[in-house]
Coordinates of C-alpha atoms in Angstrom, one line a residue:
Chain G
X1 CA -44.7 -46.8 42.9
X2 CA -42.5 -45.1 45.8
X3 CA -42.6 -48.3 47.5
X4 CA -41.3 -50.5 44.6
X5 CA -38.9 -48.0 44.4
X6 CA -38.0 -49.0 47.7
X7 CA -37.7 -52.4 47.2
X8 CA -35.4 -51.8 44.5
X9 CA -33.3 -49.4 46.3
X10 CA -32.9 -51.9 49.3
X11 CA -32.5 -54.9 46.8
X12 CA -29.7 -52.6 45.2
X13 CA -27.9 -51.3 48.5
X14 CA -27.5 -54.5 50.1
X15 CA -25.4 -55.1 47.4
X16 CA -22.5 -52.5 48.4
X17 CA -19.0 -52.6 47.6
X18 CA -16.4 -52.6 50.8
X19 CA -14.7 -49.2 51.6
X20 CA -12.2 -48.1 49.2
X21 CA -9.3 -47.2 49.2
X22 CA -7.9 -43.7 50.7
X23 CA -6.4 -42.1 47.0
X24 CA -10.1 -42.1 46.2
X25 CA -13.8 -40.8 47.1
X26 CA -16.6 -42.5 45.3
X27 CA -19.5 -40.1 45.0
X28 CA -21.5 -43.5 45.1
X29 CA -24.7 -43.7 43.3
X30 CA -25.6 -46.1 46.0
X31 CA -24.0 -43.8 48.6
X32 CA -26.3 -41.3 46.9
X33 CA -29.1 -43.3 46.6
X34 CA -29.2 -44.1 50.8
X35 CA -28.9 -40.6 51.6
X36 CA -31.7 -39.0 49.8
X37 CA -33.5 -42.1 48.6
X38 CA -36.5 -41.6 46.3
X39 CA -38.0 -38.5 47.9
X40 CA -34.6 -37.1 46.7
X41 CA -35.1 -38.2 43.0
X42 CA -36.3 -35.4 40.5
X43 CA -39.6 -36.0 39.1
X44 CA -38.2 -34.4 36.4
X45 CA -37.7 -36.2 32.9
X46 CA -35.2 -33.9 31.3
X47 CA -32.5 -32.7 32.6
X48 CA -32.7 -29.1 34.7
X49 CA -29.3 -28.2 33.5
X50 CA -30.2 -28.4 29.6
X51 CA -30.3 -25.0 28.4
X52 CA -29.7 -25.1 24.3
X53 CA -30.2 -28.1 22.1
X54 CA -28.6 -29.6 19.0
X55 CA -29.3 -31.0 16.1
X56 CA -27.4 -34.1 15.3
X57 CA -27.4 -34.6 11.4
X58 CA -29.1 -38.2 11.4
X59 CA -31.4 -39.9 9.4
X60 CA -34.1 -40.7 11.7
X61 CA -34.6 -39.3 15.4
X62 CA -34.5 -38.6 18.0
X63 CA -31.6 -35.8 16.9
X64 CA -31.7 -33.7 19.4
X65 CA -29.6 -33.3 22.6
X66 CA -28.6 -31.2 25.4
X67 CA -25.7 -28.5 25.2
X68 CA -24.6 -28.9 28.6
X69 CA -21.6 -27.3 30.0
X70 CA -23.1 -28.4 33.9
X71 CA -20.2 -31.2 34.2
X72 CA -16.8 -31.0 35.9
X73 CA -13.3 -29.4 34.1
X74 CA -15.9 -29.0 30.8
X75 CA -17.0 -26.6 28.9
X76 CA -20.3 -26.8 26.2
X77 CA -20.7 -30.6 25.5
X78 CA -23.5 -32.7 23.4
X79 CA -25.3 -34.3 26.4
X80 CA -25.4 -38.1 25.2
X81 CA -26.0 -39.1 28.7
X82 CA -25.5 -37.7 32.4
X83 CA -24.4 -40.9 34.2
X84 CA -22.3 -42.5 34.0
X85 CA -21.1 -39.7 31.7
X86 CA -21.8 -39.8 27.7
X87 CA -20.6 -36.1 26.4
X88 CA -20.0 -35.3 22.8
X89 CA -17.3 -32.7 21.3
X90 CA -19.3 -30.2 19.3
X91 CA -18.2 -30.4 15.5
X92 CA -17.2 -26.7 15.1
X93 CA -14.2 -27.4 17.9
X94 CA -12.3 -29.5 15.5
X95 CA -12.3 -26.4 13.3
X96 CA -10.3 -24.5 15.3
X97 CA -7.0 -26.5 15.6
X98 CA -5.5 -29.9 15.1
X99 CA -5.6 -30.3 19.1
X100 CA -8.9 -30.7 20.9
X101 CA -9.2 -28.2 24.1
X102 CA -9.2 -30.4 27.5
X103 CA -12.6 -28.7 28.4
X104 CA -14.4 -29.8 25.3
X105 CA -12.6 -32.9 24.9
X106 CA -15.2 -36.2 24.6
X107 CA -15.6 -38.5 27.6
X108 CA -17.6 -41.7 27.9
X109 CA -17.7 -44.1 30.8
X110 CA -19.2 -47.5 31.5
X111 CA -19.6 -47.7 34.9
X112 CA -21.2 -45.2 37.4
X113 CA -19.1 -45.4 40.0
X114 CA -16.2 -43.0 39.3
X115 CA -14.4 -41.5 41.9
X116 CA -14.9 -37.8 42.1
X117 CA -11.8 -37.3 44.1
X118 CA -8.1 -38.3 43.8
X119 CA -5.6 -37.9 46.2
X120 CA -2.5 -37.7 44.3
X121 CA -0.1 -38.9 46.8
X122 CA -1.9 -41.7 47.9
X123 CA -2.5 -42.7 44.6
X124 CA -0.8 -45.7 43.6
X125 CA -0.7 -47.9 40.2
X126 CA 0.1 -51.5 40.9
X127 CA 2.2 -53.5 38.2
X128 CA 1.8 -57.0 39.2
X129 CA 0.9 -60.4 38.0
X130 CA 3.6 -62.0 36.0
X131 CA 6.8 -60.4 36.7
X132 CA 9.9 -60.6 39.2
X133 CA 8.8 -57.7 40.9
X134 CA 5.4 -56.1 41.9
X135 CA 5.7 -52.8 42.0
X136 CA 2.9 -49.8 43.5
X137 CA 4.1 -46.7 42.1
X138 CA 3.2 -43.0 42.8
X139 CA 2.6 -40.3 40.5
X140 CA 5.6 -38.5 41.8
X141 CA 7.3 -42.1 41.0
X142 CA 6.3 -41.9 37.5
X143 CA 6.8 -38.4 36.9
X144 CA 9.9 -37.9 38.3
X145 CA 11.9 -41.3 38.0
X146 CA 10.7 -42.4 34.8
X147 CA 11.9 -40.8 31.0
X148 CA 9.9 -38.7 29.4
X149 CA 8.0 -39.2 26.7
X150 CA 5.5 -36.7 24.3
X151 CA 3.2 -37.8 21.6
X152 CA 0.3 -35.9 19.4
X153 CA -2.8 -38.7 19.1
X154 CA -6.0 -39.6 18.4
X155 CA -8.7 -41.0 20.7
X156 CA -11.5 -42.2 19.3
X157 CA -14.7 -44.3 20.2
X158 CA -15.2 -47.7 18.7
X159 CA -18.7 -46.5 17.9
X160 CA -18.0 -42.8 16.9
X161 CA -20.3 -42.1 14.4
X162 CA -22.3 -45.0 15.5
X163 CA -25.5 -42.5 14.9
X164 CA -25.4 -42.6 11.2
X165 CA -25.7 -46.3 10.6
X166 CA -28.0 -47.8 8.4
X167 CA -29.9 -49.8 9.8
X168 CA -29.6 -47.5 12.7
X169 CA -27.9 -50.1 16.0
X170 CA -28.3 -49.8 19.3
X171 CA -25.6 -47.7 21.8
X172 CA -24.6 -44.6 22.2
X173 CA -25.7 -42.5 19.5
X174 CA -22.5 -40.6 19.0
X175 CA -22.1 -38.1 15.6
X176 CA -18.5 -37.5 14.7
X177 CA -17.5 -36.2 17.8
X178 CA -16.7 -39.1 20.0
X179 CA -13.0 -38.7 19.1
X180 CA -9.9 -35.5 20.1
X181 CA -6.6 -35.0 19.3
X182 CA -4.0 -34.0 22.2
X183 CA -0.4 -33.7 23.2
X184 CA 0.2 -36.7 25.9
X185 CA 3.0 -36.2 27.7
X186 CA 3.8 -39.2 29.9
X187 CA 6.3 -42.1 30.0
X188 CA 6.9 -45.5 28.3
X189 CA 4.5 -48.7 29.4
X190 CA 7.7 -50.3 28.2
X191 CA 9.8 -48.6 31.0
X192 CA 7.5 -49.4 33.6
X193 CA 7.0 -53.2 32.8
X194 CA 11.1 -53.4 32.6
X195 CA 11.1 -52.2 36.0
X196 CA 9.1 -54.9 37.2
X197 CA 10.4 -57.3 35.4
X198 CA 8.6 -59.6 32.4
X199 CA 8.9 -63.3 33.2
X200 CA 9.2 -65.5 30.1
X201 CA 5.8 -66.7 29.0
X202 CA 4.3 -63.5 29.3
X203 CA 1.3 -63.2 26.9
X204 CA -0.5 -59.9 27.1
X205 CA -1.2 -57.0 29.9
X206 CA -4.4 -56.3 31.9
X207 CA -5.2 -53.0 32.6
X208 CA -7.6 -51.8 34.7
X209 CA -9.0 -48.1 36.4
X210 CA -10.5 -47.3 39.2
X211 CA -14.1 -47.4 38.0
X212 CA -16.6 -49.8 39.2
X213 CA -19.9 -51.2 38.4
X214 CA -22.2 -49.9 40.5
X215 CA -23.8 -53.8 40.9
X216 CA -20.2 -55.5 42.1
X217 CA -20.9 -59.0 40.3
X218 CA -20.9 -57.2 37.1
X219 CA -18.0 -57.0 35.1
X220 CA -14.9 -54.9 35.9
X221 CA -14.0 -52.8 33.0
X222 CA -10.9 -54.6 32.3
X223 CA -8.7 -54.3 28.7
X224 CA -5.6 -56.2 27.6
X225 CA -2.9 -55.7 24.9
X226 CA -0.5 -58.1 23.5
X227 CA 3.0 -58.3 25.4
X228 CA 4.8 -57.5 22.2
X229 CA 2.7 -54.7 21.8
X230 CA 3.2 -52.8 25.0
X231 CA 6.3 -53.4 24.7
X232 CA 6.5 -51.4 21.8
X233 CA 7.7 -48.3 22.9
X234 CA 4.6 -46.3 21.6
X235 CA 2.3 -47.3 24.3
X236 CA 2.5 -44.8 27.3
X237 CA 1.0 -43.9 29.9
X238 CA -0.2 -40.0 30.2
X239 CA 0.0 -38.1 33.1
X240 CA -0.6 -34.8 31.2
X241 CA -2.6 -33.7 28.2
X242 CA -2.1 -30.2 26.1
X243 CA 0.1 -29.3 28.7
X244 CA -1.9 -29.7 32.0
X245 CA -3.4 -32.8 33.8
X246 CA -5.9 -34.7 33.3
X247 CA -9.4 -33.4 33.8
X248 CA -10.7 -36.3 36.2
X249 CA -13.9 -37.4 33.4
X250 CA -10.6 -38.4 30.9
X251 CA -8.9 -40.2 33.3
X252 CA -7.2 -38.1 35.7
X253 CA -4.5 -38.6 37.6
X254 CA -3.1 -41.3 34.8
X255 CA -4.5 -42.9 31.4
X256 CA -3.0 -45.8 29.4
X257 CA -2.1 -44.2 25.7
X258 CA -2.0 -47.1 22.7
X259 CA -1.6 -44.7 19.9
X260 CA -3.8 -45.7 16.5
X261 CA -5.8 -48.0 18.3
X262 CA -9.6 -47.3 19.2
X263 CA -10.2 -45.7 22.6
X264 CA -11.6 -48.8 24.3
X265 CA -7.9 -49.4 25.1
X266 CA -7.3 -46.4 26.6
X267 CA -7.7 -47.3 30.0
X268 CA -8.5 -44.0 32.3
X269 CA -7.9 -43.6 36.3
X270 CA -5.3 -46.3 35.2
X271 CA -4.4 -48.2 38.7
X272 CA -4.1 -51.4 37.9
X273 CA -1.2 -53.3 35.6
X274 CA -1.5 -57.1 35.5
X275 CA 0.7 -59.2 33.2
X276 CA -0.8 -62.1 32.1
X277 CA 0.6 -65.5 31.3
X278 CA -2.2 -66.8 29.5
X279 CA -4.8 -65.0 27.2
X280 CA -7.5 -62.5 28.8
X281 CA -11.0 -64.2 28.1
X282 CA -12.5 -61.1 30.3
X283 CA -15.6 -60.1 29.5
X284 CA -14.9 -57.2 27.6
X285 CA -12.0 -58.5 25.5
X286 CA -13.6 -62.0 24.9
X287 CA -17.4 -60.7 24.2
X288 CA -17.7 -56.7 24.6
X289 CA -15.4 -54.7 22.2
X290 CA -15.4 -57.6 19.2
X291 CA -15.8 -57.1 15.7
X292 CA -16.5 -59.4 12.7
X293 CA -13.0 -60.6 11.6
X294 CA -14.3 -59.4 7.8
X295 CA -12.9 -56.2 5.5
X296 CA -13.9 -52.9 7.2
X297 CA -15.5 -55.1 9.6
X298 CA -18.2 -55.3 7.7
X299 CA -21.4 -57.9 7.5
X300 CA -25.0 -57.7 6.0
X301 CA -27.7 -56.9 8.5
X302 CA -29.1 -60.3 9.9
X303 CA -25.7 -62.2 8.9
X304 CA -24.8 -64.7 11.7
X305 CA -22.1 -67.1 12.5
X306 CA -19.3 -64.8 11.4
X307 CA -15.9 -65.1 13.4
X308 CA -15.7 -62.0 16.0
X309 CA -12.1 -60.9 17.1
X310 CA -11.0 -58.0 19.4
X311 CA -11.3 -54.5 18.0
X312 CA -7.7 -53.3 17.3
X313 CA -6.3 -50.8 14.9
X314 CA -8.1 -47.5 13.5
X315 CA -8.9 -47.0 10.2
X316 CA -8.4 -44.0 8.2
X317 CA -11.3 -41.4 8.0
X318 CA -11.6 -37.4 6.9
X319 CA -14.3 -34.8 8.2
X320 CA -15.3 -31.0 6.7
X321 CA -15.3 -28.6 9.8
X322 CA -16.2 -25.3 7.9
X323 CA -19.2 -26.3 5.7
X324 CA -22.6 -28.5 7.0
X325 CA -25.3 -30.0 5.5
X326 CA -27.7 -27.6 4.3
X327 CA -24.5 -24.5 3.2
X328 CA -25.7 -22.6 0.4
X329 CA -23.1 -20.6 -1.8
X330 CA -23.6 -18.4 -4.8
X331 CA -22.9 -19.8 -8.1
X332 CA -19.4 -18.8 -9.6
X333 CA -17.5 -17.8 -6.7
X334 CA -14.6 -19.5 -4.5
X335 CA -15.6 -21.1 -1.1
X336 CA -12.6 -22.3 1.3
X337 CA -13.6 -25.9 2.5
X338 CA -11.2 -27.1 5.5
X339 CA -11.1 -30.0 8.1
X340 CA -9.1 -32.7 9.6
X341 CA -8.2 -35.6 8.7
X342 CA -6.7 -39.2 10.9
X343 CA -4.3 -42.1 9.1
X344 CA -5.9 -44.2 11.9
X345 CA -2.9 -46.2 12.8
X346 CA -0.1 -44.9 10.5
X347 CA 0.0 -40.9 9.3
X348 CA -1.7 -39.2 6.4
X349 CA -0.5 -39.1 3.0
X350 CA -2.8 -37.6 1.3
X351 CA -6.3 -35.6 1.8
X352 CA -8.6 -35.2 -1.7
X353 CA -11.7 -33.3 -2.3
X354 CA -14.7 -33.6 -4.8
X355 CA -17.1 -31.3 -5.1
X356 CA -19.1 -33.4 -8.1
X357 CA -20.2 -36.0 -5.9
X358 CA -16.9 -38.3 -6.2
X359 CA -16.4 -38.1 -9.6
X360 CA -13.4 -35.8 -9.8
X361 CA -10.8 -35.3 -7.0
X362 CA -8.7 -32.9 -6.3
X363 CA -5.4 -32.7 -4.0
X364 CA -6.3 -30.6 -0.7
X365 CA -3.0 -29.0 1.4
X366 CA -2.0 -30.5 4.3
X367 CA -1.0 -28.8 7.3
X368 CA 1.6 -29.1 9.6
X369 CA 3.0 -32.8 10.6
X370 CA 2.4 -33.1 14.1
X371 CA 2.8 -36.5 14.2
X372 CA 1.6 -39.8 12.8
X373 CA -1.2 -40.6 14.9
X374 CA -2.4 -36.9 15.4
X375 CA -4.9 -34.7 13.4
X376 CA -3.9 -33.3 10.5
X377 CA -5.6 -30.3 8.9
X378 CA -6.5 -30.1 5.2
X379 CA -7.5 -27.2 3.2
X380 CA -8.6 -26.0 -0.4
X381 CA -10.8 -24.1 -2.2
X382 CA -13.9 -24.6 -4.8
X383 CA -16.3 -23.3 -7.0
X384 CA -19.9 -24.3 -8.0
X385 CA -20.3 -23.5 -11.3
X386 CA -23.9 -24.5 -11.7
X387 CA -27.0 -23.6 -9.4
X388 CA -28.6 -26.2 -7.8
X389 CA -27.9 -29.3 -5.6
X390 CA -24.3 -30.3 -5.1
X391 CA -22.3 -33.5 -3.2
X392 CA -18.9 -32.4 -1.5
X393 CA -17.0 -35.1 0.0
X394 CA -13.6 -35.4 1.4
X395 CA -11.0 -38.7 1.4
X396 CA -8.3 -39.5 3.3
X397 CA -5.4 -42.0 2.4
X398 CA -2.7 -43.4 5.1
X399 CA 0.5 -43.5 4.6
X400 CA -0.2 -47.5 4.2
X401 CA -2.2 -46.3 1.3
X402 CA -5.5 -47.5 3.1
X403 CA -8.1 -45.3 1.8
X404 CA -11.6 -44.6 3.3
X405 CA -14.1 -46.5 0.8
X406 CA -16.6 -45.5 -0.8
X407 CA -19.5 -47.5 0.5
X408 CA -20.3 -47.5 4.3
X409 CA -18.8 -50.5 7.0
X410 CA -22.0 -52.0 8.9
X411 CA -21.8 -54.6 11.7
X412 CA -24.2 -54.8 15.0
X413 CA -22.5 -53.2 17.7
X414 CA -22.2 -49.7 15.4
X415 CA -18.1 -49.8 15.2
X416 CA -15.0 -48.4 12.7
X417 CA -17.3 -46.2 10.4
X418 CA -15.0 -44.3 8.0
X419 CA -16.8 -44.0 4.9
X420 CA -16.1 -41.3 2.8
X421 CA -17.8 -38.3 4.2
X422 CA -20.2 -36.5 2.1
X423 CA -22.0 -32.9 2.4
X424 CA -24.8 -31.6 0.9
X425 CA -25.0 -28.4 -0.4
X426 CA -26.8 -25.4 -2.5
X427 CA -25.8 -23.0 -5.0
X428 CA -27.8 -20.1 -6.6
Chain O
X1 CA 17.6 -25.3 27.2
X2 CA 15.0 -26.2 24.5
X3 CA 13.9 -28.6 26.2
X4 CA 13.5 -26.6 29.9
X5 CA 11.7 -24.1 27.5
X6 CA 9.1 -26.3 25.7
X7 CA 8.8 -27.7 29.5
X8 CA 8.1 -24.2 31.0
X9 CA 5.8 -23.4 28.2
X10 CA 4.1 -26.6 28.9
X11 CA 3.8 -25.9 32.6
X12 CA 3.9 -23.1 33.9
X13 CA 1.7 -22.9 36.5
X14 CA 4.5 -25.5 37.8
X15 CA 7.0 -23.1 38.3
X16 CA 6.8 -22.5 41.8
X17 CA 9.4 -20.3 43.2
X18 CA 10.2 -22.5 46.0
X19 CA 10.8 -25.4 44.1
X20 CA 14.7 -26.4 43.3
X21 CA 15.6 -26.0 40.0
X22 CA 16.5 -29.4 39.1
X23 CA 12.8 -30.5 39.3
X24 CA 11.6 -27.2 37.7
X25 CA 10.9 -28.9 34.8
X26 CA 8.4 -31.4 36.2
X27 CA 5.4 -30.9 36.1
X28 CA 2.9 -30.7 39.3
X29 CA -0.2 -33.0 39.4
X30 CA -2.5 -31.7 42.0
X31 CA -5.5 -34.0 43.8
X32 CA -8.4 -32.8 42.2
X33 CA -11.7 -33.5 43.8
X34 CA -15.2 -32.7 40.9
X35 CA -19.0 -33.0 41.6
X36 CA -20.6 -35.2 38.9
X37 CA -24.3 -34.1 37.7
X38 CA -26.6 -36.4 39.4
X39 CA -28.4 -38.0 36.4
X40 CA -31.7 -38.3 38.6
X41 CA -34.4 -37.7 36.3
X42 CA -37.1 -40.7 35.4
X43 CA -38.4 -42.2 32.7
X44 CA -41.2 -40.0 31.6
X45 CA -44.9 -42.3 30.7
X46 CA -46.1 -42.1 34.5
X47 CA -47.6 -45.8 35.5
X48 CA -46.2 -47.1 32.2
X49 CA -42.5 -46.3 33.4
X50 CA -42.5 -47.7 36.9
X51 CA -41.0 -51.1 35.8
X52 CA -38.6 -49.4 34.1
X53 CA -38.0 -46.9 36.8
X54 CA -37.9 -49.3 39.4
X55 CA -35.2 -51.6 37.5
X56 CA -32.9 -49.7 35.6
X57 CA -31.7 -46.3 37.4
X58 CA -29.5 -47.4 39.4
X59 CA -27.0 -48.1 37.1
X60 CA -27.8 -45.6 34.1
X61 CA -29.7 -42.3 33.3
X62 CA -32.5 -42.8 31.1
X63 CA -31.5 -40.0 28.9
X64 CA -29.3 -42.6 27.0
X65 CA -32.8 -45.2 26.2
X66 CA -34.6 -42.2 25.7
X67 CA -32.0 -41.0 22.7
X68 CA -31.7 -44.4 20.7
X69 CA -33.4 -44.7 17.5
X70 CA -36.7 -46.9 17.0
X71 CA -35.2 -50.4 16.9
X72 CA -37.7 -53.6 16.6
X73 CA -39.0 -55.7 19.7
X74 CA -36.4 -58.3 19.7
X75 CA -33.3 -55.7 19.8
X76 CA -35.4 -54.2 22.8
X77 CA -35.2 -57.5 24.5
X78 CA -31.6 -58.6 23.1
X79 CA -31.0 -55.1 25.3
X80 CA -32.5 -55.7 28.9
X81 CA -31.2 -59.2 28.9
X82 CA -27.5 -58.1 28.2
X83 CA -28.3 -56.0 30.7
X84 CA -29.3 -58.6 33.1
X85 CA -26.8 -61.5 32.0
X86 CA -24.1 -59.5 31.0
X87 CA -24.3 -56.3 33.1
X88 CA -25.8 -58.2 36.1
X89 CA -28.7 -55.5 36.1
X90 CA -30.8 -56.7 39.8
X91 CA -34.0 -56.5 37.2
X92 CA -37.1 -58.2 38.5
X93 CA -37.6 -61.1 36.7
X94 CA -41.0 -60.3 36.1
X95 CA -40.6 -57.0 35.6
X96 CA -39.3 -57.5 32.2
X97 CA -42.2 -57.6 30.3
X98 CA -43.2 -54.5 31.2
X99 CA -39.9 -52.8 30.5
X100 CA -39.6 -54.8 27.5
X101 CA -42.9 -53.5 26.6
X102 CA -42.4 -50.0 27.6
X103 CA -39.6 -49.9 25.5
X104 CA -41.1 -50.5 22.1
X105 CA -44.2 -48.5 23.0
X106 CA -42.0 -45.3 23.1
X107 CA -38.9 -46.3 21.2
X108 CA -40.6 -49.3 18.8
X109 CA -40.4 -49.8 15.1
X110 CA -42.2 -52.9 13.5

């Protein structure tokens, strides 16, 4: 075995990428993988660093994972996966506030070669392709010479919630916590592409961080956006996030912003801005990233031949943060119920409750507007009259009056679940 | 003035004394350099796993395989070839029965 392992390992390192550039320092995987080699792999098979586990709430297995607070500028995470990193807000930190703390924010990656250092004033983010001028800006450029700009909004997976699908799909089996809420602070993508300049015939913008595949022929993580679109005025780029940088696993030093869209777009270690004259048939715009271009993006298991598109905007969805599966309350008396709730890409206008299974609803209070695209808290109060076995679920309506419906989205890759959200409970 | 304030609240740990004031209300980005967990651990199944311990680690942990729901054999092998003609995973062409098959011994469902 060690010496297949060899073959594989020289197989892989004769494939590695040139030096890179001073801003950054690749902790390389293949770097790694020549200096220790195999005798430096751990026999191990679960990670030494897991010290709790949790229970996500799915219908089959495996449900449990890690509670890992071992990685970088984080604190407790769900350990979906170590590298590249998959970690996993915690459910009960979205009960606490309508902003999700940096240190338990979620973070996924594609590629395993992320730089584990920045130099900020090397750094430079290149705005090129087609325009009059190419620019390579600092982040002392950006900061200093550019307006100012501050937005509340939500980042979420394509495939939050991917876990709960039925029939369960293959990828990163996320619960509800692929997703945060923060302050970006940052400036216009609009004021940066005017600086360079938009030739006529521009059709949409490249962007691209500093991550790499760790095999170089594979496909560069590379995401585009209509011209008109960021051009918008919305779409930003984020230098800071509740009030402090980046922590490098969300994209320090800079991170594209496209509020109400899906995190996909949401480039991180943004270095690269390429404006495109023609349509970006990349990899993970043309195949990756695609839903079926059906309501809710839904299809029946098996269906084929369906027209995929680009996933885009985000749907509307509402979550209980107070009360899980499994709560048991005493017949007759009132029980605060409490959560967030996300308009997806336009605000919320209204949260309901039902504590009969969807039969009745009831108005909940909204918190304090902190802006369209942001969390908003709800809150109200119930009472189960009769013991025994009881539904509570929780809907959200955007201020487009989309509503979350009542039966569950399902499509291959696992994407845009927002059904209603439903917890089971006990009186007696 | 509100906005210096919402600034200073913001960043604080910005307000260096040194600093003129007309830039007191920018904030500082420092270089920040982070170890990453190494994500070194193997697919557990001894003999069985050396296919897919020799193949697949390079790019991945297994932690992620190890956490996906039973799916049937031809999502298994829909997988390992996106991961080969997709991903360009260097995966031994005739290593993939075996990782195909370790696969839906330990994470099969008829």
């Amino acid at each position: 075995m060690r010496n297949d392992k060899e073959d594989a390992l020289s197989r892989l390192l004769r494939n590695l990428h040139p030096a890179r550039s001073a801003a950054t320092q690749h902790s390389s995987r293949r770097a790694v993988l020549r200096n220790i080699g195999i005798a430096g792999l751990s026999l191990a098979v679960s990670p030494a660093f897991a010290e709790e586990l949790v229970k996500l709430p799915f219908a089959s297995g495996p449900r449990e994972r890690p509670l890992t607070h071992d990685f970088p500028q984080k604190g407790d995470m769900i350990l979906q996966r170590v590298r590249p990193p998959l970690l996993e807000t915690p459910m009960e930190v979205f009960d606490r506030g309508v902003f999700t703390p940096n240190d338990q924010f979620y973070v996924r990656w594609h590629w395993a070669e992320i730089p584990n250092s920045v130099d900020v004033d090397a750094f430079r983010l290149a705005v090129r392709g087609h325009v009059d001028r190419t620019l390579s800006l600092s982040v002392s450029d950006i900061v200093r010479d550019l307006p100012r700009v501050e937005l509340a909004a939500v980042n979420q997976c394509s495939g939050n919630s991917r876990g709960f699908f039925a029939p369960r799909v293959p990828g990163a089996q996320w619960a509800h916590g692929a997703m945060g809420n923060a302050k970006w602070v940052g400036v216009r993508l609009k004021d940066v592409l005017d600086r360079a300049g938009v030739k006529a015939g521009a059709v949409q913008v490249r962007f691209k961080g500093l991550d790499e595949p760790v095999v170089p022929e594979a496909p560069t993580f590379r995401k585009s956006l209509a011209i008109d679109h960021a051009r918008d005025g919305e779409v930003m780029i984020a230098y800071a996030m509740n009030g402090e940088q980046l922590p490098l696993l969300n994209g320090f030093p800079l991170r594209l912003i496209v509020p109400g869209w899906y995190s996909t777009y949401w480039v991180k270690m943004l270095s690269d801005i390429e404006v495109l004259d023609k349509p970006d048939d990349n990899y993970w715009m043309a195949v990756a990233y695609t839903i079926p271009d059906t309501p809710h993006a839904s299809i029946t298991p098996g269906q084929s031949g369906v027209k995929m598109v680009p996933i885009n905007r985000m749907v509307p969805r509402s979550f209980f943060t107070n009360i899980t599966d499994g709560a048991s309350y005493t017949a007759g008396t009132r029980v605060p119920a409490r959560g967030i709730a996300f308009g997806g890409d336009s605000g919320v206008a209204k949260v309901e409750f039902s504590s009969d299974g969807g039969k009745s609803w009831q108005p909940a209070r909204l918190g304090d507007d902190l802006g369209k695209y942001g969390f908003r808290q709800w809150q109200t109060d119930f009472e189960l009259a009769d013991k025994g076995d009881h539904a509570l679920m929780v809907r959200c309506t955007n201020s487009s009056g989309e509503v979350q419906p009542d039966a569950p989205n399902w499509n291959g890759s696992g994407f845009m679940r927002n059904v209603i959200e439903t917890v089971q409970v006990r009186a007696f | 003035m509100l906005k210096r304030l919402a600034a200073i609240a913001c960043f604080g740990s910005a307000l260096l004394s040194s600093t003129p004031a007309w830039v007191q209300d920018l904030p500082t980005i420092k270089s920040t350099t982070v170890e990453l967990p190494a994500g070194d651990a193997l697919f557990p199944g001894g003999s069985s796993a050396n296919a897919i311990n020799n193949n697949c680690l390079a790019c991945h942990s297994p932690d992620m395989v190890l956490n996906q729901p039973p799916l049937p054999k031809a999502t298994w092998e829909a997988e390992v070839n996106k991961m080969i003609n997709a991903y360009k995973a260097p995966i031994d062409k005739a290593d993939v029965p075996a990782i195909v098959s370790y696969l839906v011994q330990t994470k099969g469902k008829d």
